[in-house]
Amino acid sequence: MKLKECISDEIRNLNKDNISIVSMKIFYLISEKLLEINTNDNFKHSKNKIYNVSAICADNIECLLNGVVKDNLVLIDVNELTDIVYKFVITNLKYL
């Protein structure tokens, strides 16, 4: 499954009680994908750097999710929120 689809699946389960859990799951998804890409000779970075970038993404994503979930209601469409989260990931790749 592609990263964006996995992120979308996690966001579909989002509510005010599991924001941190969803953020951590997204952290692991990002880390897993970056480690998979890291096997490419043109993209070799230390695992520490990959985990640091994944953590930055997860922190930013958690802040966003805290802002869009009110009273167990997600204020943005799931697809739109998935796009925003995915763009956070792409934007943070520049730190590698």
XYZ file of C-alpha atoms in Angstrom:
96
model
C 0.000 0.000 0.000
C 1.249 3.493 -0.798
C 2.163 5.933 1.959
C -0.659 8.351 1.152
C -3.231 5.539 1.318
C -1.864 4.355 4.662
C -2.015 7.895 6.052
C -5.589 8.219 4.797
C -6.568 4.987 6.579
C -5.169 6.320 9.856
C -6.925 9.676 9.464
C -10.259 7.930 8.896
C -9.987 6.546 12.449
C -9.237 9.989 13.911
C -11.099 11.376 16.922
C -10.169 13.682 19.809
C -9.136 10.757 22.024
C -6.599 9.208 19.653
C -4.791 12.151 18.055
C -1.437 11.206 19.619
C -1.889 7.569 18.636
C -2.705 8.473 15.025
C 0.321 10.807 14.936
C 2.602 8.036 16.200
C 1.215 5.559 13.675
C 1.892 8.107 10.937
C 5.437 8.537 12.358
C 6.010 4.799 11.932
C 4.543 4.820 8.424
C 6.845 7.687 7.403
C 9.885 6.061 9.006
C 9.145 2.728 7.372
C 8.804 4.321 3.929
C 11.973 6.418 4.306
C 13.951 3.373 5.473
C 12.657 1.477 2.448
C 13.788 4.296 0.151
C 17.121 4.446 1.991
C 18.232 1.229 0.262
C 18.580 3.231 -2.976
C 22.209 4.283 -3.605
C 21.062 7.790 -4.565
C 19.292 8.214 -1.208
C 21.612 7.131 1.603
C 21.091 8.751 4.982
C 21.679 7.581 8.531
C 18.776 5.959 10.330
C 19.041 8.649 13.009
C 18.461 11.363 10.426
C 15.492 9.476 9.000
C 13.921 9.071 12.442
C 14.539 12.749 13.213
C 12.779 13.867 10.020
C 9.927 11.441 10.718
C 9.611 12.872 14.238
C 9.473 16.442 12.899
C 6.716 15.377 10.503
C 4.782 13.614 13.275
C 5.049 16.638 15.589
C 3.774 18.975 12.883
C 1.005 16.551 11.990
C -0.080 16.220 15.632
C -0.318 20.018 15.944
C -2.446 20.130 12.805
C -4.701 17.311 13.985
C -5.218 18.979 17.353
C -6.459 22.027 15.473
C -8.917 20.247 13.216
C -10.568 17.890 15.704
C -13.181 19.475 17.964
C -15.651 17.514 20.089
C -14.912 14.270 18.196
C -15.697 16.008 14.921
C -13.047 16.302 12.202
C -13.572 19.784 10.759
C -11.885 19.049 7.408
C -12.791 16.418 4.828
C -10.687 13.250 5.231
C -9.281 13.501 1.698
C -8.338 17.150 2.149
C -6.726 16.415 5.513
C -4.808 13.494 3.988
C -3.487 15.815 1.262
C -2.338 18.362 3.849
C -0.602 15.701 5.967
C 1.042 14.189 2.894
C 2.315 17.634 1.867
C 3.825 18.011 5.360
C 5.756 14.818 4.728
C 6.962 15.932 1.293
C 7.933 19.371 2.649
C 9.920 17.858 5.514
C 11.921 15.616 3.178
C 14.098 18.609 2.366
C 15.698 18.185 5.807
C 17.286 14.921 4.719
